[in-house]
Amino acid sequence: MPLSSVTGRPVVSGKVRGDILFSSEAISFLGGVNPKTGIVIARNHNLEGKSIKDTILVFPHGKGSTVGSYVLYSLVKNNVAPKAIINRIGDPVVVVGAIIGEIPMLIDVDIDLLHDGMTVEVDADQGIIKILD
Amino acid sequence: MFLTAEEERILDGEEGYARQLAMKIVVKLGEIFSADKLIPITAAHISGASYKTIGDAPIEFLEDLVNNGARACVKATLNPVGFDLQDYKNWSLSKTVIEKQKYIISLYEKLSIEPILSCTPYLLENFRLSLGDHIAFSESSACVYTNSVIGARTNREGGPSALASAIIGKTANYGLHITEMRQPKLLVEVENPPKEYAEFGMLGTYVGRLARDNIPIFQGIRNATNNQLKYLGAGLASTGMVAMFHMLGITPEAKEIDVKEYSEKITVSQDELNNELNKLSTTDNIPDLIFIGCPHCSLQELQEIAAYLRNKKVRTDLKLWVCTSQEIKKSAQQEVEAIENSGAKVICDTCIVVAYLEQLGIKTMMTSSAKAANYTPHFCDIAAVMNTVQGCLDTATTKLKDI
């Protein structure tokens, strides 16, 4: 039985299970994430040095250049993309990136209910995040 | 959101992967912003072209679109790139940079995006926009200009969403495509009307910071040319999320507006503009580059600069660059000759914000563009000195001993 669940609005569908990498700060993908390695390179960012590969990446929203959408596409092509993206606010940069990279994505999520390291099952068809552990 | 049978077919992939992907982008953004339907656009302008700014990120995506037969189905144009394609031999660029930049342009060309490599598509001869046209523009200064000065309608698109709209010829009906959303929220009373391009730009950067994403309406400016409004809009968009402004008695949609209805009001005096000049100037050093043309110069601006520079010489210890589009440069051969005879350079295809300037050893730039002064210290690590066009040209042509 899941401990509890959190809901959101589906943007890109898909069902995945994984561990949350949580960022309290917005992420700029262009210049902030290395598209070849999936490692956050933004200076002084709370995820600096961490890999977003295969994570359930939870952050408030995107920021920065709209070219950031293409970085998400490259991350997928290089097999270093997150398994799913969970945002509080849907902003065009990340939304477009998730669409073209086919990364399951939910927006309008109360991300304060989620924490770093939680194991979750994201059902982006139904808009439900089940907290497993 | 309502979709026609044809739009549904495209979304289901019946016209192939590329059109399906483009439709998905436009529809999803429409859903997020509560659009009721899609609407046809007449033109698109696409940013994300300079290899210096975008790197390799879009290459695979653009290749996939090309390989799946995507084409723009409306008039579509491309923003500036990292260097002047006709004149980069002295820029010390690596072979990789040159090849990758040219490759990116070729991918856009295969998508039927015209490589005008300019941020001012609206100045070009065969790019006529009309009041009420729906378009999808992704260069922020061009967004503001087309919305405000022409009265065409666009949201502040990103490069990818403008590209998607170009491919399906549609955008989602929300934001500035809707008449009620084009109403101003902030009244700006201007005490000392700006005269010089630089002053219009600084009014823009100052008000942009306060307006954030609200539409300002300016009161107190009796006369303004389209060139001046271009600098105002570029300034507004560079410090705020402003995508449109109105100016009483001047811009086409300001006629219907009753300013008494607006409770939120700011007053801009000469003091604020003087402070803005100091704020945008990050150094007192003598510049090694003087730059005019952000956004790209119009024909009239080239004429004004040429008139000043005729029979004058630019100091040999600095560069004077005037940026414009290839088309305007071609149409102004006499002016270009007068400008270049002085030792200045007319540069196309690029702009100070997205060009490979570091390789040229430039440390300090003087400019008449508030947008450029606002961006270059962050984007290029180049200190900025804000000045009027006259001040820029005076500095460029003053003999060393006179400074």
Coordinates of C-alpha atoms in Angstrom, one line a residue:
Chain A
M1 CA 0.0 0.0 0.0
P2 CA 1.4 3.4 -0.8
L3 CA 2.0 5.7 2.1
S4 CA 0.0 8.5 0.4
S5 CA -0.2 10.1 -2.9
V6 CA 0.0 13.6 -4.5
T7 CA -1.8 14.7 -7.5
G8 CA -0.9 16.9 -10.5
R9 CA -1.9 17.9 -14.0
P10 CA -0.5 15.5 -16.7
V11 CA 1.5 17.2 -19.5
V12 CA 3.3 14.2 -21.0
S13 CA 1.9 10.7 -20.2
G14 CA 3.8 7.7 -19.0
K15 CA 4.2 5.5 -15.9
V16 CA 7.6 5.3 -14.1
R17 CA 9.0 4.4 -10.7
G18 CA 12.1 6.0 -9.2
D19 CA 13.8 8.1 -6.5
I20 CA 13.2 11.8 -6.2
L21 CA 15.9 14.3 -6.8
F22 CA 14.5 17.4 -5.2
S23 CA 15.5 21.0 -5.9
S24 CA 14.0 23.9 -4.1
E25 CA 15.4 26.2 -6.8
A26 CA 14.3 26.7 -10.4
I27 CA 16.5 25.1 -13.0
S28 CA 17.9 26.7 -16.2
F29 CA 18.6 23.8 -18.5
L30 CA 20.7 25.8 -21.0
G31 CA 24.0 26.4 -19.3
G32 CA 22.7 24.7 -16.1
V33 CA 22.8 21.0 -17.0
N34 CA 25.4 19.3 -19.1
P35 CA 23.5 17.6 -22.0
K36 CA 26.1 14.9 -22.4
T37 CA 26.4 13.8 -18.7
G38 CA 23.1 14.9 -17.1
I39 CA 25.1 16.6 -14.3
V40 CA 23.9 19.9 -13.0
I41 CA 26.7 22.5 -13.7
A42 CA 24.9 25.7 -12.6
R43 CA 27.2 27.4 -10.1
N44 CA 25.9 27.6 -6.5
H45 CA 22.7 25.7 -7.5
N46 CA 21.5 23.4 -4.8
L47 CA 21.9 20.5 -7.2
E48 CA 25.3 21.5 -8.4
G49 CA 27.4 18.4 -9.2
K50 CA 24.4 16.0 -9.0
S51 CA 23.3 13.8 -11.8
I52 CA 19.6 14.1 -12.9
K53 CA 19.9 10.8 -14.9
D54 CA 17.1 8.3 -14.1
T55 CA 15.7 10.5 -11.3
I56 CA 12.2 11.7 -10.7
L57 CA 13.3 15.3 -10.9
V58 CA 11.2 17.6 -8.7
F59 CA 11.7 21.4 -8.9
P60 CA 9.4 24.5 -8.8
H61 CA 9.7 25.5 -12.5
G62 CA 12.2 26.2 -15.2
K63 CA 13.9 29.5 -16.0
G64 CA 16.3 30.9 -18.5
S65 CA 16.6 30.6 -22.3
T66 CA 13.9 28.8 -24.2
V67 CA 16.7 26.8 -25.9
G68 CA 16.7 24.9 -22.6
S69 CA 13.9 22.8 -24.2
Y70 CA 16.5 21.4 -26.7
V71 CA 18.8 20.5 -23.8
L72 CA 16.1 18.2 -22.4
Y73 CA 15.8 16.6 -25.8
S74 CA 19.6 16.0 -25.9
L75 CA 19.5 14.5 -22.4
V76 CA 17.1 11.9 -23.6
K77 CA 19.1 11.2 -26.8
N78 CA 22.2 10.7 -24.6
N79 CA 20.4 8.4 -22.1
V80 CA 21.0 10.8 -19.2
A81 CA 17.5 12.3 -18.8
P82 CA 15.3 12.1 -15.7
K83 CA 12.6 9.4 -15.7
A84 CA 10.0 12.0 -15.0
I85 CA 9.6 15.7 -14.3
I86 CA 7.4 17.1 -11.5
N87 CA 6.9 20.9 -11.4
R88 CA 4.8 23.3 -9.3
I89 CA 4.3 25.6 -12.2
G90 CA 4.3 24.6 -15.9
D91 CA 6.6 27.0 -17.8
P92 CA 7.0 26.8 -21.5
V93 CA 10.7 25.9 -21.5
V94 CA 10.4 22.7 -19.5
V95 CA 7.0 21.8 -20.9
V96 CA 8.2 21.9 -24.5
G97 CA 11.4 20.0 -23.5
A98 CA 9.3 17.2 -21.9
I99 CA 7.0 17.0 -24.9
I100 CA 9.8 16.7 -27.5
G101 CA 11.9 14.4 -25.3
E102 CA 8.8 12.4 -24.3
I103 CA 9.6 12.6 -20.6
P104 CA 6.6 11.9 -18.4
M105 CA 5.7 15.2 -16.7
L106 CA 3.2 16.6 -14.2
I107 CA 2.6 20.2 -13.3
D108 CA 0.5 22.0 -10.7
V109 CA 2.0 19.7 -8.0
D110 CA 2.3 20.7 -4.4
I111 CA 6.0 19.8 -4.4
D112 CA 6.4 20.6 -0.7
L113 CA 4.8 17.2 0.0
L114 CA 7.7 15.5 -1.8
H115 CA 11.2 15.1 -0.5
D116 CA 14.7 14.2 -1.7
G117 CA 15.2 10.4 -1.8
M118 CA 11.6 9.4 -1.7
T119 CA 10.7 6.4 -3.9
V120 CA 7.6 7.2 -5.9
E121 CA 5.6 5.8 -8.7
V122 CA 4.6 8.5 -11.2
D123 CA 1.4 7.9 -13.1
A124 CA 1.4 10.7 -15.6
D125 CA -1.7 9.3 -17.4
Q126 CA -3.8 9.7 -14.3
G127 CA -1.9 12.6 -12.7
I128 CA -1.0 10.7 -9.5
I129 CA 2.3 10.4 -7.7
K130 CA 2.3 7.4 -5.3
I131 CA 4.8 7.7 -2.4
L132 CA 6.1 4.2 -1.9
D133 CA 9.0 4.6 0.6
Chain B
M1 CA -9.6 23.1 -26.0
F2 CA -11.5 22.7 -29.3
L3 CA -9.5 21.1 -32.1
T4 CA -10.8 20.7 -35.7
A5 CA -10.9 17.3 -37.3
E6 CA -7.8 18.2 -39.3
E7 CA -5.9 19.3 -36.2
E8 CA -6.9 16.1 -34.4
R9 CA -5.5 14.1 -37.4
I10 CA -2.2 15.9 -37.2
L11 CA -2.1 15.3 -33.4
D12 CA -2.7 11.6 -34.1
G13 CA 0.3 11.5 -36.3
E14 CA -1.5 11.0 -39.6
E15 CA 0.7 13.7 -41.3
G16 CA 4.0 12.3 -39.9
Y17 CA 6.2 12.6 -36.8
A18 CA 7.4 16.1 -37.3
R19 CA 4.0 17.8 -37.7
Q20 CA 2.6 15.6 -34.9
L21 CA 5.4 16.9 -32.6
A22 CA 4.9 20.5 -33.6
M23 CA 1.1 20.1 -33.0
K24 CA 1.7 18.5 -29.6
I25 CA 3.9 21.5 -28.5
V26 CA 1.3 24.1 -29.6
V27 CA -1.7 22.2 -28.2
K28 CA 0.0 21.5 -24.8
L29 CA 1.1 25.1 -24.3
G30 CA -2.5 26.1 -25.3
E31 CA -3.9 23.7 -22.6
I32 CA -1.6 25.1 -20.0
F33 CA -2.6 28.7 -20.8
S34 CA -6.3 27.8 -21.1
A35 CA -6.6 28.6 -24.8
D36 CA -10.0 27.8 -26.3
K37 CA -8.8 26.8 -29.8
L38 CA -5.9 27.1 -32.3
I39 CA -5.7 30.1 -34.7
P40 CA -3.9 30.5 -38.0
I41 CA -0.7 32.7 -38.0
T42 CA 0.6 34.6 -41.0
A43 CA 4.3 34.7 -39.9
A44 CA 6.8 33.4 -37.4
H45 CA 10.2 34.6 -36.3
I46 CA 12.6 32.1 -34.6
S47 CA 15.3 32.7 -32.1
G48 CA 17.9 30.2 -31.0
A49 CA 20.4 30.4 -33.9
S50 CA 23.7 31.6 -32.5
Y51 CA 26.0 28.6 -31.8
K52 CA 27.7 30.7 -29.1
T53 CA 24.4 30.9 -27.1
I54 CA 22.8 27.5 -28.0
G55 CA 25.7 25.2 -28.5
D56 CA 24.9 21.7 -29.7
A57 CA 21.6 21.5 -27.9
P58 CA 19.2 22.0 -30.8
I59 CA 21.2 20.2 -33.5
E60 CA 19.7 16.7 -32.9
F61 CA 16.2 18.0 -32.6
L62 CA 16.5 20.1 -35.8
E63 CA 18.1 17.1 -37.6
D64 CA 15.2 14.9 -36.6
L65 CA 12.7 17.5 -37.8
V66 CA 14.5 17.8 -41.2
N67 CA 14.8 14.0 -41.6
N68 CA 11.0 13.7 -41.0
G69 CA 10.2 16.2 -43.7
A70 CA 9.2 19.2 -41.5
R71 CA 8.7 22.5 -43.3
A72 CA 7.5 25.9 -42.2
C73 CA 4.2 26.5 -43.9
V74 CA 4.1 30.3 -43.2
K75 CA 6.6 33.1 -43.8
A76 CA 9.3 32.3 -41.2
T77 CA 12.6 34.1 -40.4
L78 CA 15.7 33.4 -38.3
N79 CA 17.4 35.6 -35.6
P80 CA 21.1 36.6 -35.6
V81 CA 24.0 34.1 -35.3
G82 CA 27.4 34.3 -33.8
F83 CA 29.4 36.2 -36.5
D84 CA 29.1 38.0 -39.8
L85 CA 29.0 35.2 -42.4
Q86 CA 30.7 37.5 -45.0
D87 CA 33.3 38.9 -42.7
Y88 CA 34.7 36.7 -39.9
K89 CA 38.2 36.1 -41.1
N90 CA 39.7 38.4 -38.4
W91 CA 37.6 37.0 -35.6
S92 CA 40.0 34.1 -34.6
L93 CA 37.1 31.6 -34.7
S94 CA 37.8 27.9 -34.5
K95 CA 37.0 25.7 -37.5
T96 CA 34.5 23.9 -35.3
V97 CA 32.6 27.1 -34.4
I98 CA 32.4 28.2 -38.1
E99 CA 31.3 24.8 -39.3
K100 CA 28.7 24.2 -36.5
Q101 CA 27.3 27.7 -37.0
K102 CA 26.9 27.2 -40.7
Y103 CA 25.4 23.7 -40.2
I104 CA 22.8 25.1 -37.8
I105 CA 21.8 27.7 -40.3
S106 CA 21.6 25.1 -43.0
L107 CA 19.2 23.0 -40.8
Y108 CA 16.9 25.9 -40.4
E109 CA 17.0 26.6 -44.1
K110 CA 16.0 23.0 -44.8
L111 CA 13.0 23.7 -42.5
S112 CA 12.1 26.7 -44.9
I113 CA 13.1 29.2 -42.2
E114 CA 14.7 32.2 -44.1
P115 CA 18.2 33.0 -42.8
I116 CA 17.7 36.7 -42.6
L117 CA 19.8 36.5 -39.4
S118 CA 18.3 39.6 -38.1
C119 CA 16.3 40.6 -35.0
T120 CA 14.2 43.2 -37.1
P121 CA 12.3 41.1 -39.6
Y122 CA 9.6 43.8 -39.6
L123 CA 12.0 46.2 -41.3
L124 CA 12.4 44.0 -44.3
E125 CA 10.9 44.8 -47.7
N126 CA 8.9 41.6 -48.2
F127 CA 7.9 41.2 -44.6
R128 CA 4.8 43.3 -44.2
L129 CA 2.6 42.8 -41.1
S130 CA -0.7 44.4 -40.6
L131 CA -2.9 45.5 -37.6
G132 CA -4.6 42.4 -36.2
D133 CA -2.4 39.8 -37.8
H134 CA -1.7 36.8 -35.6
I135 CA 1.9 35.8 -35.6
A136 CA 4.4 33.7 -33.5
F137 CA 7.5 35.7 -32.7
S138 CA 10.3 34.6 -30.4
E139 CA 12.8 37.5 -30.3
S140 CA 11.7 39.6 -27.4
S141 CA 12.4 43.0 -29.0
A142 CA 10.6 42.0 -32.2
C143 CA 7.6 40.7 -30.1
V144 CA 7.2 44.1 -28.4
Y145 CA 7.6 46.0 -31.7
T146 CA 5.1 44.0 -33.7
N147 CA 2.5 44.0 -30.9
S148 CA 2.9 47.7 -30.0
V149 CA 3.9 49.6 -33.1
I150 CA 2.2 47.5 -35.8
G151 CA -0.6 46.0 -33.8
A152 CA 0.1 42.5 -34.9
R153 CA -0.6 39.9 -32.2
T154 CA 2.0 37.6 -30.7
N155 CA 2.8 36.2 -27.3
R156 CA 6.4 36.2 -26.2
E157 CA 7.2 32.9 -27.7
G158 CA 10.3 30.8 -27.1
G159 CA 12.4 29.6 -30.0
P160 CA 11.0 26.0 -29.9
S161 CA 7.3 27.1 -29.7
A162 CA 7.7 29.7 -32.5
L163 CA 9.3 26.9 -34.6
A164 CA 6.4 24.5 -33.9
S165 CA 3.9 27.2 -34.8
A166 CA 5.8 27.9 -38.1
I167 CA 5.6 24.2 -38.9
I168 CA 1.8 23.8 -38.4
G169 CA 1.0 27.4 -39.3
K170 CA -1.0 27.9 -36.1
T171 CA -0.7 29.0 -32.5
A172 CA -3.0 28.7 -29.5
N173 CA -5.5 31.4 -28.8
Y174 CA -4.5 32.9 -25.5
G175 CA -2.7 35.9 -24.0
L176 CA -2.0 38.7 -26.4
H177 CA -4.0 37.1 -29.3
I178 CA -7.1 38.1 -27.3
T179 CA -8.3 41.8 -27.4
E180 CA -9.0 42.1 -23.7
M181 CA -5.6 40.8 -22.8
R182 CA -4.0 43.7 -24.7
Q183 CA -5.3 46.3 -22.3
P184 CA -2.7 48.3 -20.3
K185 CA -2.2 47.8 -16.6
L186 CA 0.2 50.5 -15.7
L187 CA 0.1 54.2 -16.6
V188 CA 3.5 55.7 -17.2
E189 CA 3.6 59.5 -17.1
V190 CA 6.7 60.8 -18.8
E191 CA 7.7 64.3 -17.6
N192 CA 10.6 64.9 -19.9
P193 CA 9.9 63.3 -23.2
P194 CA 12.9 61.4 -24.5
K195 CA 14.4 62.6 -27.8
E196 CA 17.4 60.4 -28.6
Y197 CA 17.2 56.7 -29.4
A198 CA 19.3 56.0 -26.3
E199 CA 16.8 57.9 -24.1
F200 CA 13.9 55.9 -25.5
G201 CA 15.9 52.7 -24.7
M202 CA 16.7 53.8 -21.2
L203 CA 13.0 54.7 -20.6
G204 CA 12.4 51.1 -21.7
T205 CA 14.9 49.4 -19.4
Y206 CA 13.7 51.6 -16.4
V207 CA 10.0 51.0 -16.9
G208 CA 10.6 47.3 -17.8
R209 CA 12.0 46.6 -14.4
L210 CA 8.9 48.1 -12.7
A211 CA 6.3 46.8 -15.1
R212 CA 7.5 43.1 -15.0
D213 CA 4.9 41.4 -17.2
N214 CA 2.3 44.2 -17.2
I215 CA 1.5 46.2 -20.3
P216 CA 2.4 49.8 -19.8
I217 CA 0.8 52.8 -21.4
F218 CA 2.9 55.9 -21.9
Q219 CA 1.5 59.4 -21.6
G220 CA 3.3 62.6 -22.2
I221 CA 5.3 61.8 -25.3
R222 CA 3.9 63.9 -28.2
N223 CA 6.1 62.6 -31.0
A224 CA 8.0 59.3 -31.5
T225 CA 9.3 57.7 -34.7
N226 CA 9.1 54.0 -35.3
N227 CA 12.9 53.8 -34.8
Q228 CA 12.6 55.4 -31.4
L229 CA 9.8 53.0 -30.4
K230 CA 12.0 50.1 -31.5
Y231 CA 14.6 51.1 -28.9
L232 CA 11.9 51.7 -26.2
G233 CA 10.4 48.2 -26.8
A234 CA 13.8 46.5 -26.8
G235 CA 14.6 48.1 -23.5
L236 CA 11.3 47.2 -22.0
A237 CA 11.7 43.5 -23.0
S238 CA 15.3 43.2 -21.7
T239 CA 14.6 44.1 -18.1
G240 CA 11.0 42.8 -17.8
M241 CA 8.7 40.2 -19.3
V242 CA 6.9 43.1 -21.1
A243 CA 5.6 41.9 -24.5
M244 CA 3.7 45.0 -25.5
F245 CA 3.2 48.7 -24.7
H246 CA 0.8 51.5 -25.7
M247 CA 1.6 55.1 -26.2
L248 CA -1.2 57.7 -26.2
G249 CA -1.7 59.4 -29.5
I250 CA 1.0 57.3 -31.2
T251 CA 0.5 53.5 -31.1
P252 CA -2.4 52.1 -33.1
E253 CA -4.3 50.4 -30.2
A254 CA -4.0 53.3 -27.8
K255 CA -6.8 55.3 -29.3
E256 CA -9.6 53.4 -27.4
I257 CA -7.9 53.6 -24.0
D258 CA -9.2 55.9 -21.3
V259 CA -6.2 56.5 -19.0
K260 CA -8.3 57.7 -16.1
E261 CA -9.3 54.1 -15.5
Y262 CA -5.8 53.1 -14.4
S263 CA -5.0 53.3 -10.7
E264 CA -1.4 52.0 -11.0
K265 CA 0.7 54.9 -12.1
I266 CA 4.3 55.8 -12.2
T267 CA 6.0 59.1 -13.1
V268 CA 9.3 59.2 -14.9
S269 CA 11.3 62.4 -14.6
Q270 CA 14.7 63.3 -16.0
D271 CA 16.3 62.1 -12.7
E272 CA 15.2 58.5 -13.3
L273 CA 16.6 58.6 -16.8
N274 CA 19.9 60.0 -15.5
N275 CA 20.1 57.3 -12.9
E276 CA 19.4 54.7 -15.6
L277 CA 22.4 56.0 -17.5
N278 CA 24.6 55.4 -14.5
K279 CA 23.0 52.1 -13.8
L280 CA 23.7 50.8 -17.3
S281 CA 27.2 52.1 -17.3
T282 CA 29.4 49.6 -15.4
T283 CA 32.7 51.3 -16.0
D284 CA 34.4 54.7 -16.8
N285 CA 37.1 53.1 -18.9
I286 CA 37.6 54.2 -22.5
P287 CA 35.9 51.6 -24.7
D288 CA 37.7 49.4 -27.1
L289 CA 34.4 48.8 -29.0
I290 CA 31.7 51.3 -29.8
F291 CA 28.5 49.6 -30.9
I292 CA 25.3 50.9 -32.5
G293 CA 22.5 48.7 -33.7
C294 CA 20.7 46.6 -31.1
P295 CA 18.1 46.0 -32.4
H296 CA 19.5 46.1 -35.9
C297 CA 19.7 49.5 -37.6
S298 CA 17.1 50.6 -40.1
L299 CA 18.0 52.4 -43.3
Q300 CA 17.2 55.7 -41.8
E301 CA 19.6 55.1 -38.9
L302 CA 22.4 54.1 -41.3
Q303 CA 21.7 57.4 -43.2
E304 CA 22.0 59.4 -39.9
I305 CA 25.2 57.6 -39.0
A306 CA 26.7 58.1 -42.5
A307 CA 25.8 61.8 -42.5
Y308 CA 27.8 62.2 -39.2
L309 CA 30.8 60.1 -40.3
R310 CA 31.3 61.6 -43.8
N311 CA 34.8 63.1 -43.9
K312 CA 35.6 61.9 -40.4
K313 CA 38.0 59.2 -39.2
V314 CA 37.4 56.7 -36.4
R315 CA 40.2 56.5 -33.9
T316 CA 42.6 53.7 -34.6
D317 CA 42.7 52.5 -31.0
L318 CA 39.0 51.4 -31.0
K319 CA 36.4 49.8 -33.2
L320 CA 33.1 51.3 -34.2
W321 CA 30.5 48.7 -35.2
V322 CA 27.1 49.4 -36.8
C323 CA 25.0 46.3 -36.9
T324 CA 22.1 45.8 -39.4
S325 CA 20.7 43.1 -41.6
Q326 CA 22.2 41.9 -44.9
E327 CA 19.1 43.3 -46.7
I328 CA 19.3 46.8 -45.3
K329 CA 23.1 46.8 -45.8
K330 CA 22.6 46.0 -49.5
S331 CA 20.0 48.7 -49.9
A332 CA 22.3 51.3 -48.4
Q333 CA 25.5 51.1 -50.4
Q334 CA 26.4 54.8 -50.3
E335 CA 25.8 55.0 -46.6
V336 CA 27.8 51.8 -46.0
E337 CA 30.6 53.3 -48.0
A338 CA 30.6 56.5 -46.0
I339 CA 30.5 54.6 -42.7
E340 CA 33.3 52.2 -43.7
N341 CA 35.5 55.0 -45.2
S342 CA 35.7 56.5 -41.7
G343 CA 37.2 53.2 -40.4
A344 CA 33.9 52.0 -38.9
K345 CA 32.4 48.6 -39.8
V346 CA 28.9 47.7 -40.9
I347 CA 28.3 44.3 -39.5
C348 CA 25.5 41.9 -40.5
D349 CA 24.0 38.6 -39.3
T350 CA 25.0 39.0 -35.7
C351 CA 24.7 41.3 -32.7
I352 CA 26.7 42.2 -29.7
V353 CA 24.7 39.9 -27.4
V354 CA 25.2 36.7 -29.4
A355 CA 28.5 37.4 -31.1
Y356 CA 31.9 35.8 -30.3
L357 CA 33.3 39.0 -28.9
E358 CA 35.7 37.6 -26.3
Q359 CA 38.0 36.3 -29.1
L360 CA 38.5 39.9 -30.3
G361 CA 39.9 40.9 -26.9
I362 CA 37.1 43.4 -26.2
K363 CA 36.8 44.4 -22.6
T364 CA 34.7 47.6 -22.6
M365 CA 31.9 48.5 -24.9
M366 CA 30.2 51.9 -25.4
T367 CA 26.7 51.6 -26.9
S368 CA 23.6 53.7 -27.6
S369 CA 21.4 50.6 -26.9
A370 CA 20.1 50.2 -23.4
K371 CA 19.3 46.6 -24.2
A372 CA 22.9 45.8 -25.2
A373 CA 24.2 47.7 -22.2
N374 CA 21.9 45.7 -19.9
Y375 CA 22.9 42.3 -21.4
T376 CA 26.6 42.3 -22.4
P377 CA 28.0 42.5 -18.8
H378 CA 26.2 39.3 -18.1
F379 CA 26.2 37.4 -21.4
C380 CA 29.7 38.3 -22.6
D381 CA 31.6 39.6 -19.5
I382 CA 32.2 42.9 -21.2
A383 CA 31.8 46.2 -19.3
A384 CA 29.3 48.6 -20.7
V385 CA 29.2 52.4 -21.1
M386 CA 25.8 53.8 -22.1
N387 CA 25.8 56.9 -24.3
T388 CA 23.7 58.6 -26.9
V389 CA 24.3 57.9 -30.6
Q390 CA 25.9 61.4 -30.9
G391 CA 28.0 60.6 -27.8
C392 CA 29.1 57.3 -29.3
L393 CA 30.1 58.8 -32.6
D394 CA 31.8 61.8 -30.9
T395 CA 33.9 59.4 -28.8
A396 CA 34.7 57.3 -31.8
T397 CA 36.0 60.2 -33.8
T398 CA 37.6 62.3 -31.2
K399 CA 41.4 62.6 -31.4
L400 CA 43.2 61.0 -28.5
K401 CA 44.6 64.2 -27.1
D402 CA 41.2 65.7 -26.9
I403 CA 39.8 63.2 -24.4

